[in-house]
mmCIF file with all atom_site columns, C-alpha atoms and ligand atoms in Angstrom:
data_model
loop_
_atom_site.group_PDB
_atom_site.id
_atom_site.type_symbol
_atom_site.label_atom_id
_atom_site.label_alt_id
_atom_site.label_comp_id
_atom_site.label_asym_id
_atom_site.label_entity_id
_atom_site.label_seq_id
_atom_site.pdbx_PDB_ins_code
_atom_site.Cartn_x
_atom_site.Cartn_y
_atom_site.Cartn_z
_atom_site.occupancy
_atom_site.B_iso_or_equiv
_atom_site.pdbx_formal_charge
_atom_site.auth_seq_id
_atom_site.auth_comp_id
_atom_site.auth_asym_id
_atom_site.auth_atom_id
_atom_site.pdbx_PDB_model_num
ATOM   1   C CA  . MET X 1 1   ? 5.506   13.440  8.945   1.00 95.00 ? 1   MET X CA  1
ATOM   2   C CA  . ILE X 1 2   ? 2.529   11.211  8.197   1.00 98.00 ? 2   ILE X CA  1
ATOM   3   C CA  . ALA X 1 3   ? -0.778  12.758  7.090   1.00 98.00 ? 3   ALA X CA  1
ATOM   4   C CA  . ARG X 1 4   ? -4.202  11.391  6.272   1.00 98.00 ? 4   ARG X CA  1
ATOM   5   C CA  . LEU X 1 5   ? -5.420  13.159  3.152   1.00 98.00 ? 5   LEU X CA  1
ATOM   6   C CA  . SER X 1 6   ? -8.826  14.550  2.323   1.00 95.00 ? 6   SER X CA  1
ATOM   7   C CA  . GLU X 1 7   ? -9.922  14.648  -1.315  1.00 92.00 ? 7   GLU X CA  1
ATOM   8   C CA  . ALA X 1 8   ? -8.995  18.358  -1.426  1.00 91.00 ? 8   ALA X CA  1
ATOM   9   C CA  . GLN X 1 9   ? -5.466  17.656  -0.165  1.00 95.00 ? 9   GLN X CA  1
ATOM   10  C CA  . PHE X 1 10  ? -5.154  14.749  -2.583  1.00 97.00 ? 10  PHE X CA  1
ATOM   11  C CA  . ASP X 1 11  ? -4.758  17.156  -5.521  1.00 96.00 ? 11  ASP X CA  1
ATOM   12  C CA  . ASN X 1 12  ? -1.567  18.628  -4.050  1.00 96.00 ? 12  ASN X CA  1
ATOM   13  C CA  . ALA X 1 13  ? -0.059  15.170  -3.536  1.00 97.00 ? 13  ALA X CA  1
ATOM   14  C CA  . LEU X 1 14  ? -1.137  13.729  -6.893  1.00 98.00 ? 14  LEU X CA  1
ATOM   15  C CA  . GLN X 1 15  ? 2.097   14.318  -8.808  1.00 98.00 ? 15  GLN X CA  1
ATOM   16  C CA  . ASP X 1 16  ? 4.205   12.834  -6.017  1.00 98.00 ? 16  ASP X CA  1
ATOM   17  C CA  . LEU X 1 17  ? 1.843   9.843   -5.643  1.00 98.00 ? 17  LEU X CA  1
ATOM   18  C CA  . THR X 1 18  ? 2.001   9.247   -9.383  1.00 98.00 ? 18  THR X CA  1
ATOM   19  C CA  . ASP X 1 19  ? 5.785   9.357   -9.272  1.00 98.00 ? 19  ASP X CA  1
ATOM   20  C CA  . ILE X 1 20  ? 5.945   6.923   -6.334  1.00 98.00 ? 20  ILE X CA  1
ATOM   21  C CA  . LEU X 1 21  ? 3.699   4.346   -7.999  1.00 98.00 ? 21  LEU X CA  1
ATOM   22  C CA  . HIS X 1 22  ? 5.455   4.634   -11.350 1.00 98.00 ? 22  HIS X CA  1
ATOM   23  C CA  . ARG X 1 23  ? 8.908   4.322   -9.780  1.00 98.00 ? 23  ARG X CA  1
ATOM   24  C CA  . CYS X 1 24  ? 7.900   1.415   -7.539  1.00 98.00 ? 24  CYS X CA  1
ATOM   25  C CA  . VAL X 1 25  ? 6.545   -0.633  -10.461 1.00 98.00 ? 25  VAL X CA  1
ATOM   26  C CA  . HIS X 1 26  ? 9.692   0.060   -12.479 1.00 97.00 ? 26  HIS X CA  1
ATOM   27  C CA  . ALA X 1 27  ? 11.819  -0.953  -9.489  1.00 97.00 ? 27  ALA X CA  1
ATOM   28  C CA  . GLY X 1 28  ? 10.100  -4.372  -9.577  1.00 97.00 ? 28  GLY X CA  1
ATOM   29  C CA  . ALA X 1 29  ? 7.301   -4.048  -7.012  1.00 98.00 ? 29  ALA X CA  1
ATOM   30  C CA  . SER X 1 30  ? 4.445   -6.539  -7.266  1.00 98.00 ? 30  SER X CA  1
ATOM   31  C CA  . ILE X 1 31  ? 1.502   -4.261  -6.541  1.00 98.00 ? 31  ILE X CA  1
ATOM   32  C CA  . GLY X 1 32  ? -1.086  -5.131  -9.138  1.00 97.00 ? 32  GLY X CA  1
ATOM   33  C CA  . PHE X 1 33  ? 0.523   -3.726  -12.282 1.00 98.00 ? 33  PHE X CA  1
ATOM   34  C CA  . VAL X 1 34  ? 2.764   -5.119  -15.015 1.00 97.00 ? 34  VAL X CA  1
ATOM   35  C CA  . GLN X 1 35  ? 5.094   -3.449  -17.471 1.00 96.00 ? 35  GLN X CA  1
ATOM   36  C CA  . PRO X 1 36  ? 4.794   -1.584  -19.708 1.00 97.00 ? 36  PRO X CA  1
ATOM   37  C CA  . PHE X 1 37  ? 3.483   0.856   -17.115 1.00 98.00 ? 37  PHE X CA  1
ATOM   38  C CA  . SER X 1 38  ? 3.634   4.538   -17.941 1.00 98.00 ? 38  SER X CA  1
ATOM   39  C CA  . ARG X 1 39  ? 3.460   7.566   -15.694 1.00 98.00 ? 39  ARG X CA  1
ATOM   40  C CA  . GLN X 1 40  ? 0.069   8.182   -17.241 1.00 98.00 ? 40  GLN X CA  1
ATOM   41  C CA  . ASP X 1 41  ? -1.058  4.673   -16.202 1.00 98.00 ? 41  ASP X CA  1
ATOM   42  C CA  . ALA X 1 42  ? -0.005  5.527   -12.660 1.00 98.00 ? 42  ALA X CA  1
ATOM   43  C CA  . GLY X 1 43  ? -2.029  8.736   -12.752 1.00 98.00 ? 43  GLY X CA  1
ATOM   44  C CA  . VAL X 1 44  ? -5.079  6.856   -13.999 1.00 98.00 ? 44  VAL X CA  1
ATOM   45  C CA  . TYR X 1 45  ? -4.877  4.555   -10.961 1.00 98.00 ? 45  TYR X CA  1
ATOM   46  C CA  . TRP X 1 46  ? -4.865  7.437   -8.486  1.00 98.00 ? 46  TRP X CA  1
ATOM   47  C CA  . GLN X 1 47  ? -7.578  9.389   -10.282 1.00 98.00 ? 47  GLN X CA  1
ATOM   48  C CA  . GLY X 1 48  ? -9.761  6.420   -11.192 1.00 98.00 ? 48  GLY X CA  1
ATOM   49  C CA  . CYS X 1 49  ? -9.451  4.137   -8.161  1.00 97.00 ? 49  CYS X CA  1
ATOM   50  C CA  . VAL X 1 50  ? -8.391  6.247   -5.205  1.00 98.00 ? 50  VAL X CA  1
ATOM   51  C CA  . ARG X 1 51  ? -10.071 9.605   -5.714  1.00 98.00 ? 51  ARG X CA  1
ATOM   52  C CA  . PRO X 1 52  ? -13.566 8.011   -5.878  1.00 97.00 ? 52  PRO X CA  1
ATOM   53  C CA  . GLY X 1 53  ? -12.822 6.102   -2.670  1.00 97.00 ? 53  GLY X CA  1
ATOM   54  C CA  . LEU X 1 54  ? -11.765 9.283   -0.905  1.00 97.00 ? 54  LEU X CA  1
ATOM   55  C CA  . ARG X 1 55  ? -14.884 11.042  -2.123  1.00 97.00 ? 55  ARG X CA  1
ATOM   56  C CA  . ALA X 1 56  ? -17.133 8.182   -1.015  1.00 97.00 ? 56  ALA X CA  1
ATOM   57  C CA  . LYS X 1 57  ? -15.138 7.798   2.223   1.00 96.00 ? 57  LYS X CA  1
ATOM   58  C CA  . THR X 1 58  ? -14.618 4.097   1.560   1.00 98.00 ? 58  THR X CA  1
ATOM   59  C CA  . LEU X 1 59  ? -10.878 4.345   2.193   1.00 98.00 ? 59  LEU X CA  1
ATOM   60  C CA  . ASP X 1 60  ? -8.309  6.344   4.139   1.00 98.00 ? 60  ASP X CA  1
ATOM   61  C CA  . LEU X 1 61  ? -5.195  7.491   2.289   1.00 98.00 ? 61  LEU X CA  1
ATOM   62  C CA  . PHE X 1 62  ? -1.992  8.165   4.231   1.00 98.00 ? 62  PHE X CA  1
ATOM   63  C CA  . VAL X 1 63  ? 1.122   9.837   2.903   1.00 98.00 ? 63  VAL X CA  1
ATOM   64  C CA  . ALA X 1 64  ? 4.612   10.310  4.304   1.00 98.00 ? 64  ALA X CA  1
ATOM   65  C CA  . TYR X 1 65  ? 6.141   13.764  3.791   1.00 97.00 ? 65  TYR X CA  1
ATOM   66  C CA  . CYS X 1 66  ? 9.880   14.088  3.878   1.00 92.00 ? 66  CYS X CA  1
ATOM   67  C CA  . GLU X 1 67  ? 11.926  17.138  2.835   1.00 88.00 ? 67  GLU X CA  1
ATOM   68  C CA  . GLY X 1 68  ? 8.794   18.814  1.444   1.00 90.00 ? 68  GLY X CA  1
ATOM   69  C CA  . ARG X 1 69  ? 7.812   15.905  -0.771  1.00 95.00 ? 69  ARG X CA  1
ATOM   70  C CA  . CYS X 1 70  ? 5.415   13.042  -0.461  1.00 97.00 ? 70  CYS X CA  1
ATOM   71  C CA  . LEU X 1 71  ? 7.623   9.929   -0.608  1.00 98.00 ? 71  LEU X CA  1
ATOM   72  C CA  . GLY X 1 72  ? 5.396   7.156   0.698   1.00 98.00 ? 72  GLY X CA  1
ATOM   73  C CA  . THR X 1 73  ? 1.788   6.085   0.971   1.00 98.00 ? 73  THR X CA  1
ATOM   74  C CA  . VAL X 1 74  ? -0.606  3.404   2.238   1.00 99.00 ? 74  VAL X CA  1
ATOM   75  C CA  . GLN X 1 75  ? -4.368  2.853   2.249   1.00 98.00 ? 75  GLN X CA  1
ATOM   76  C CA  . LEU X 1 76  ? -6.775  1.542   4.901   1.00 98.00 ? 76  LEU X CA  1
ATOM   77  C CA  . ILE X 1 77  ? -9.872  0.042   3.282   1.00 98.00 ? 77  ILE X CA  1
ATOM   78  C CA  . PRO X 1 78  ? -12.620 -1.010  5.701   1.00 98.00 ? 78  PRO X CA  1
ATOM   79  C CA  . ALA X 1 79  ? -14.447 -4.177  4.652   1.00 98.00 ? 79  ALA X CA  1
ATOM   80  C CA  . SER X 1 80  ? -17.775 -3.309  3.072   1.00 97.00 ? 80  SER X CA  1
ATOM   81  C CA  . MET X 1 81  ? -19.842 -6.387  3.952   1.00 97.00 ? 81  MET X CA  1
ATOM   82  C CA  . PRO X 1 82  ? -22.151 -6.187  6.985   1.00 98.00 ? 82  PRO X CA  1
ATOM   83  C CA  . ASN X 1 83  ? -20.679 -9.318  8.577   1.00 98.00 ? 83  ASN X CA  1
ATOM   84  C CA  . GLN X 1 84  ? -17.169 -7.775  8.766   1.00 98.00 ? 84  GLN X CA  1
ATOM   85  C CA  . PRO X 1 85  ? -17.604 -4.414  10.523  1.00 98.00 ? 85  PRO X CA  1
ATOM   86  C CA  . HIS X 1 86  ? -14.463 -5.133  12.560  1.00 98.00 ? 86  HIS X CA  1
ATOM   87  C CA  . ARG X 1 87  ? -12.168 -5.801  9.570   1.00 98.00 ? 87  ARG X CA  1
ATOM   88  C CA  . ALA X 1 88  ? -10.137 -3.659  7.150   1.00 98.00 ? 88  ALA X CA  1
ATOM   89  C CA  . ASP X 1 89  ? -7.640  -4.307  4.364   1.00 98.00 ? 89  ASP X CA  1
ATOM   90  C CA  . VAL X 1 90  ? -4.200  -2.729  4.060   1.00 98.00 ? 90  VAL X CA  1
ATOM   91  C CA  . ALA X 1 91  ? -3.373  -1.768  0.469   1.00 98.00 ? 91  ALA X CA  1
ATOM   92  C CA  . LYS X 1 92  ? -0.594  -0.182  -1.603  1.00 98.00 ? 92  LYS X CA  1
ATOM   93  C CA  . LEU X 1 93  ? 2.103   0.413   0.972   1.00 98.00 ? 93  LEU X CA  1
ATOM   94  C CA  . LEU X 1 94  ? 4.618   2.176   -1.280  1.00 98.00 ? 94  LEU X CA  1
ATOM   95  C CA  . VAL X 1 95  ? 7.822   4.027   -0.510  1.00 98.00 ? 95  VAL X CA  1
ATOM   96  C CA  . HIS X 1 96  ? 9.774   5.795   -3.250  1.00 98.00 ? 96  HIS X CA  1
ATOM   97  C CA  . PRO X 1 97  ? 12.856  3.700   -4.095  1.00 98.00 ? 97  PRO X CA  1
ATOM   98  C CA  . GLN X 1 98  ? 15.125  6.631   -3.164  1.00 97.00 ? 98  GLN X CA  1
ATOM   99  C CA  . ALA X 1 99  ? 13.576  6.953   0.313   1.00 97.00 ? 99  ALA X CA  1
ATOM   100 C CA  . ARG X 1 100 ? 13.661  3.378   1.564   1.00 98.00 ? 100 ARG X CA  1
ATOM   101 C CA  . ARG X 1 101 ? 15.100  2.053   4.828   1.00 97.00 ? 101 ARG X CA  1
ATOM   102 C CA  . ARG X 1 102 ? 14.483  5.348   6.597   1.00 97.00 ? 102 ARG X CA  1
ATOM   103 C CA  . GLY X 1 103 ? 11.466  4.109   8.531   1.00 97.00 ? 103 GLY X CA  1
ATOM   104 C CA  . LEU X 1 104 ? 8.758   5.608   6.292   1.00 98.00 ? 104 LEU X CA  1
ATOM   105 C CA  . GLY X 1 105 ? 7.071   2.245   5.683   1.00 98.00 ? 105 GLY X CA  1
ATOM   106 C CA  . ARG X 1 106 ? 6.898   1.456   9.372   1.00 98.00 ? 106 ARG X CA  1
ATOM   107 C CA  . ALA X 1 107 ? 5.676   4.992   10.205  1.00 98.00 ? 107 ALA X CA  1
ATOM   108 C CA  . LEU X 1 108 ? 2.911   4.739   7.598   1.00 98.00 ? 108 LEU X CA  1
ATOM   109 C CA  . MET X 1 109 ? 1.775   1.426   9.067   1.00 98.00 ? 109 MET X CA  1
ATOM   110 C CA  . ALA X 1 110 ? 1.756   2.901   12.590  1.00 98.00 ? 110 ALA X CA  1
ATOM   111 C CA  . ALA X 1 111 ? -0.505  5.745   11.420  1.00 98.00 ? 111 ALA X CA  1
ATOM   112 C CA  . LEU X 1 112 ? -2.756  3.273   9.620   1.00 98.00 ? 112 LEU X CA  1
ATOM   113 C CA  . GLU X 1 113 ? -3.071  1.108   12.733  1.00 98.00 ? 113 GLU X CA  1
ATOM   114 C CA  . ALA X 1 114 ? -3.879  4.126   14.897  1.00 98.00 ? 114 ALA X CA  1
ATOM   115 C CA  . ARG X 1 115 ? -6.662  5.109   12.504  1.00 98.00 ? 115 ARG X CA  1
ATOM   116 C CA  . ALA X 1 116 ? -7.959  1.530   12.386  1.00 98.00 ? 116 ALA X CA  1
ATOM   117 C CA  . GLY X 1 117 ? -8.197  1.665   16.190  1.00 98.00 ? 117 GLY X CA  1
ATOM   118 C CA  . GLU X 1 118 ? -10.144 4.961   16.030  1.00 98.00 ? 118 GLU X CA  1
ATOM   119 C CA  . LEU X 1 119 ? -12.577 3.329   13.615  1.00 98.00 ? 119 LEU X CA  1
ATOM   120 C CA  . GLY X 1 120 ? -13.036 0.329   15.915  1.00 98.00 ? 120 GLY X CA  1
ATOM   121 C CA  . LYS X 1 121 ? -11.348 -2.104  13.541  1.00 98.00 ? 121 LYS X CA  1
ATOM   122 C CA  . THR X 1 122 ? -9.799  -5.084  15.293  1.00 98.00 ? 122 THR X CA  1
ATOM   123 C CA  . LEU X 1 123 ? -8.596  -7.142  12.321  1.00 98.00 ? 123 LEU X CA  1
ATOM   124 C CA  . LEU X 1 124 ? -6.260  -6.055  9.514   1.00 99.00 ? 124 LEU X CA  1
ATOM   125 C CA  . VAL X 1 125 ? -5.669  -8.222  6.431   1.00 98.00 ? 125 VAL X CA  1
ATOM   126 C CA  . LEU X 1 126 ? -3.217  -7.876  3.548   1.00 98.00 ? 126 LEU X CA  1
ATOM   127 C CA  . ASP X 1 127 ? -1.366  -9.841  0.932   1.00 98.00 ? 127 ASP X CA  1
ATOM   128 C CA  . THR X 1 128 ? 2.180   -9.477  -0.265  1.00 98.00 ? 128 THR X CA  1
ATOM   129 C CA  . ARG X 1 129 ? 4.471   -11.267 -2.699  1.00 98.00 ? 129 ARG X CA  1
ATOM   130 C CA  . SER X 1 130 ? 6.065   -13.986 -0.615  1.00 97.00 ? 130 SER X CA  1
ATOM   131 C CA  . THR X 1 131 ? 9.651   -13.088 -1.475  1.00 95.00 ? 131 THR X CA  1
ATOM   132 C CA  . ASP X 1 132 ? 9.363   -9.334  -0.808  1.00 97.00 ? 132 ASP X CA  1
ATOM   133 C CA  . PRO X 1 133 ? 10.965  -7.352  2.043   1.00 96.00 ? 133 PRO X CA  1
ATOM   134 C CA  . SER X 1 134 ? 7.495   -6.078  2.864   1.00 98.00 ? 134 SER X CA  1
ATOM   135 C CA  . ARG X 1 135 ? 6.796   -9.486  4.420   1.00 97.00 ? 135 ARG X CA  1
ATOM   136 C CA  . VAL X 1 136 ? 9.684   -8.897  6.836   1.00 97.00 ? 136 VAL X CA  1
ATOM   137 C CA  . LEU X 1 137 ? 8.335   -5.437  7.639   1.00 98.00 ? 137 LEU X CA  1
ATOM   138 C CA  . TYR X 1 138 ? 4.822   -6.731  8.320   1.00 98.00 ? 138 TYR X CA  1
ATOM   139 C CA  . GLN X 1 139 ? 6.098   -9.554  10.523  1.00 98.00 ? 139 GLN X CA  1
ATOM   140 C CA  . SER X 1 140 ? 8.258   -7.088  12.460  1.00 98.00 ? 140 SER X CA  1
ATOM   141 C CA  . ILE X 1 141 ? 5.122   -5.113  13.420  1.00 98.00 ? 141 ILE X CA  1
ATOM   142 C CA  . GLY X 1 142 ? 3.067   -8.102  14.466  1.00 98.00 ? 142 GLY X CA  1
ATOM   143 C CA  . PHE X 1 143 ? 1.361   -9.398  11.337  1.00 98.00 ? 143 PHE X CA  1
ATOM   144 C CA  . ARG X 1 144 ? 1.036   -13.165 11.199  1.00 98.00 ? 144 ARG X CA  1
ATOM   145 C CA  . ILE X 1 145 ? 1.073   -15.428 8.171   1.00 98.00 ? 145 ILE X CA  1
ATOM   146 C CA  . ALA X 1 146 ? -2.285  -17.035 7.361   1.00 98.00 ? 146 ALA X CA  1
ATOM   147 C CA  . GLY X 1 147 ? -0.905  -18.937 4.395   1.00 98.00 ? 147 GLY X CA  1
ATOM   148 C CA  . GLU X 1 148 ? 0.631   -18.819 0.963   1.00 98.00 ? 148 GLU X CA  1
ATOM   149 C CA  . ILE X 1 149 ? -1.061  -19.098 -2.444  1.00 98.00 ? 149 ILE X CA  1
ATOM   150 C CA  . PRO X 1 150 ? 1.222   -20.381 -5.219  1.00 98.00 ? 150 PRO X CA  1
ATOM   151 C CA  . ASP X 1 151 ? 1.088   -18.806 -8.673  1.00 98.00 ? 151 ASP X CA  1
ATOM   152 C CA  . TYR X 1 152 ? -1.091  -15.973 -7.406  1.00 98.00 ? 152 TYR X CA  1
ATOM   153 C CA  . CYS X 1 153 ? 0.024   -13.210 -9.744  1.00 98.00 ? 153 CYS X CA  1
ATOM   154 C CA  . ARG X 1 154 ? 2.263   -12.344 -12.659 1.00 98.00 ? 154 ARG X CA  1
ATOM   155 C CA  . ASN X 1 155 ? 5.744   -11.010 -12.156 1.00 97.00 ? 155 ASN X CA  1
ATOM   156 C CA  . PRO X 1 156 ? 5.598   -7.312  -13.180 1.00 96.00 ? 156 PRO X CA  1
ATOM   157 C CA  . ALA X 1 157 ? 8.392   -7.666  -15.752 1.00 96.00 ? 157 ALA X CA  1
ATOM   158 C CA  . GLU X 1 158 ? 8.645   -11.339 -16.727 1.00 96.00 ? 158 GLU X CA  1
ATOM   159 C CA  . ASP X 1 159 ? 6.243   -13.971 -17.986 1.00 96.00 ? 159 ASP X CA  1
ATOM   160 C CA  . ARG X 1 160 ? 6.031   -16.112 -14.854 1.00 98.00 ? 160 ARG X CA  1
ATOM   161 C CA  . LEU X 1 161 ? 3.736   -16.494 -11.876 1.00 98.00 ? 161 LEU X CA  1
ATOM   162 C CA  . GLU X 1 162 ? 4.688   -15.857 -8.257  1.00 98.00 ? 162 GLU X CA  1
ATOM   163 C CA  . PRO X 1 163 ? 3.285   -16.798 -4.843  1.00 98.00 ? 163 PRO X CA  1
ATOM   164 C CA  . THR X 1 164 ? 1.588   -14.412 -2.437  1.00 98.00 ? 164 THR X CA  1
ATOM   165 C CA  . THR X 1 165 ? 1.372   -14.554 1.336   1.00 98.00 ? 165 THR X CA  1
ATOM   166 C CA  . ILE X 1 166 ? -1.861  -13.645 3.119   1.00 98.00 ? 166 ILE X CA  1
ATOM   167 C CA  . MET X 1 167 ? -1.220  -11.920 6.451   1.00 99.00 ? 167 MET X CA  1
ATOM   168 C CA  . TYR X 1 168 ? -3.346  -10.596 9.294   1.00 99.00 ? 168 TYR X CA  1
ATOM   169 C CA  . LYS X 1 169 ? -3.015  -8.677  12.538  1.00 98.00 ? 169 LYS X CA  1
ATOM   170 C CA  . ASP X 1 170 ? -5.358  -8.881  15.488  1.00 98.00 ? 170 ASP X CA  1
ATOM   171 C CA  . LEU X 1 171 ? -5.607  -5.385  17.015  1.00 98.00 ? 171 LEU X CA  1
ATOM   172 C CA  . SER X 1 172 ? -7.995  -6.330  19.827  1.00 95.00 ? 172 SER X CA  1
HETATM 173 C C1  . COA A 2 .   ? 8.077   -2.510  1.541   1.00 91.86 ? 1   COA A C1  1
HETATM 174 C C2  . COA A 2 .   ? 8.408   -1.028  1.591   1.00 91.86 ? 1   COA A C2  1
HETATM 175 C C3  . COA A 2 .   ? 7.101   -0.235  1.668   1.00 91.86 ? 1   COA A C3  1
HETATM 176 C C4  . COA A 2 .   ? 9.242   -0.741  2.864   1.00 91.86 ? 1   COA A C4  1
HETATM 177 O O1  . COA A 2 .   ? 9.399   0.642   2.997   1.00 91.86 ? 1   COA A O1  1
HETATM 178 P P1  . COA A 2 .   ? 10.606  1.281   3.843   1.00 91.86 ? 1   COA A P1  1
HETATM 179 O O2  . COA A 2 .   ? 10.270  2.694   4.111   1.00 91.86 ? 1   COA A O2  1
HETATM 180 O O3  . COA A 2 .   ? 11.888  1.003   3.162   1.00 91.86 ? 1   COA A O3  1
HETATM 181 O O4  . COA A 2 .   ? 10.519  0.416   5.182   1.00 91.86 ? 1   COA A O4  1
HETATM 182 P P2  . COA A 2 .   ? 11.168  0.797   6.597   1.00 91.86 ? 1   COA A P2  1
HETATM 183 O O5  . COA A 2 .   ? 12.384  1.648   6.397   1.00 91.86 ? 1   COA A O5  1
HETATM 184 O O6  . COA A 2 .   ? 10.100  1.330   7.483   1.00 91.86 ? 1   COA A O6  1
HETATM 185 O O7  . COA A 2 .   ? 11.633  -0.648  7.101   1.00 91.86 ? 1   COA A O7  1
HETATM 186 C C5  . COA A 2 .   ? 10.985  -1.303  8.175   1.00 91.86 ? 1   COA A C5  1
HETATM 187 C C6  . COA A 2 .   ? 11.538  -2.702  8.308   1.00 91.86 ? 1   COA A C6  1
HETATM 188 O O8  . COA A 2 .   ? 11.136  -3.516  7.198   1.00 91.86 ? 1   COA A O8  1
HETATM 189 C C7  . COA A 2 .   ? 12.188  -4.432  6.884   1.00 91.86 ? 1   COA A C7  1
HETATM 190 N N1  . COA A 2 .   ? 12.712  -4.127  5.553   1.00 91.86 ? 1   COA A N1  1
HETATM 191 C C8  . COA A 2 .   ? 12.377  -3.070  4.760   1.00 91.86 ? 1   COA A C8  1
HETATM 192 N N2  . COA A 2 .   ? 13.029  -3.143  3.589   1.00 91.86 ? 1   COA A N2  1
HETATM 193 C C9  . COA A 2 .   ? 13.814  -4.248  3.641   1.00 91.86 ? 1   COA A C9  1
HETATM 194 C C10 . COA A 2 .   ? 14.696  -4.862  2.738   1.00 91.86 ? 1   COA A C10 1
HETATM 195 N N3  . COA A 2 .   ? 14.954  -4.333  1.505   1.00 91.86 ? 1   COA A N3  1
HETATM 196 N N4  . COA A 2 .   ? 15.314  -6.005  3.108   1.00 91.86 ? 1   COA A N4  1
HETATM 197 C C11 . COA A 2 .   ? 15.081  -6.546  4.312   1.00 91.86 ? 1   COA A C11 1
HETATM 198 N N5  . COA A 2 .   ? 14.225  -6.008  5.240   1.00 91.86 ? 1   COA A N5  1
HETATM 199 C C12 . COA A 2 .   ? 13.605  -4.875  4.895   1.00 91.86 ? 1   COA A C12 1
HETATM 200 C C13 . COA A 2 .   ? 13.255  -4.243  7.951   1.00 91.86 ? 1   COA A C13 1
HETATM 201 O O9  . COA A 2 .   ? 12.924  -5.093  9.033   1.00 91.86 ? 1   COA A O9  1
HETATM 202 C C14 . COA A 2 .   ? 13.039  -2.773  8.326   1.00 91.86 ? 1   COA A C14 1
HETATM 203 O O10 . COA A 2 .   ? 13.521  -2.453  9.592   1.00 91.86 ? 1   COA A O10 1
HETATM 204 P P3  . COA A 2 .   ? 15.061  -1.972  9.780   1.00 91.86 ? 1   COA A P3  1
HETATM 205 O O11 . COA A 2 .   ? 15.347  -0.951  8.704   1.00 91.86 ? 1   COA A O11 1
HETATM 206 O O12 . COA A 2 .   ? 15.049  -1.412  11.161  1.00 91.86 ? 1   COA A O12 1
HETATM 207 O O13 . COA A 2 .   ? 15.885  -3.202  9.617   1.00 91.86 ? 1   COA A O13 1
HETATM 208 C C15 . COA A 2 .   ? 9.249   -0.597  0.336   1.00 91.86 ? 1   COA A C15 1
HETATM 209 O O14 . COA A 2 .   ? 10.342  -1.469  0.200   1.00 91.86 ? 1   COA A O14 1
HETATM 210 C C16 . COA A 2 .   ? 8.457   -0.595  -0.947  1.00 91.86 ? 1   COA A C16 1
HETATM 211 O O15 . COA A 2 .   ? 7.822   0.408   -1.299  1.00 91.86 ? 1   COA A O15 1
HETATM 212 N N6  . COA A 2 .   ? 8.486   -1.707  -1.690  1.00 91.86 ? 1   COA A N6  1
HETATM 213 C C17 . COA A 2 .   ? 7.809   -1.779  -2.991  1.00 91.86 ? 1   COA A C17 1
HETATM 214 C C18 . COA A 2 .   ? 6.315   -1.800  -2.833  1.00 91.86 ? 1   COA A C18 1
HETATM 215 C C19 . COA A 2 .   ? 5.839   -3.018  -2.067  1.00 91.86 ? 1   COA A C19 1
HETATM 216 O O16 . COA A 2 .   ? 6.247   -4.130  -2.333  1.00 91.86 ? 1   COA A O16 1
HETATM 217 N N7  . COA A 2 .   ? 4.927   -2.745  -1.120  1.00 91.86 ? 1   COA A N7  1
HETATM 218 C C20 . COA A 2 .   ? 4.303   -3.785  -0.330  1.00 91.86 ? 1   COA A C20 1
HETATM 219 C C21 . COA A 2 .   ? 3.025   -4.187  -0.966  1.00 91.86 ? 1   COA A C21 1
HETATM 220 S S1  . COA A 2 .   ? 2.244   -5.478  -0.028  1.00 91.86 ? 1   COA A S1  1
#
């Protein structure tokens, strides 16, 4: 089941969200963080970056519940500038390493796209490490490749830079 969380509901999901982020980084995900990355660091991200956005209603947070636990998440972040009222970013699509290849990632993206449609958004933008399976997922649901930026970010565990792919989907 996919749910869009209010700030009040966020508290109940916080431990699971913290676990997902922590486990994803330790499984090698390139999602903004590098090791060492503690469970506490993961909690700081959710409390410091996501809770304020929920409170200010500058983002929508989706979670995937499975067997009574939250095992996946994604965020829809509408562009803030007045010349992009039709655009939103997709951020932090994460599925717990033990829950992958069960369709949670695709289900989260479907819920995000439905919400983007409700909000009148017609353009979604994201970036993903070029070598990641997420690129395959995004292409399978209609995202197109705008281009690749070499040496965009650090590998989460090793001292080397990696390329990212910028992708977009026209919902109109
Ligand atoms: C990317 C991620 C969210 C996918 O979650 P998921 O729940 O496993 O994805 P789904 O089960 O919905 O898979 C949907 C499709 O994506 C593709 N896909 C997903 N994982 C794949 C993999 N490891 N290898 C190849 N293709 C893959 C497949 O086309 C799959 O369809 P199929 O299972 O019918 O073949 C998950 O691997 C993850 O959390 N990765 C780490 C975090 C990350 O990199 N997030 C993206 C940030 S931009």
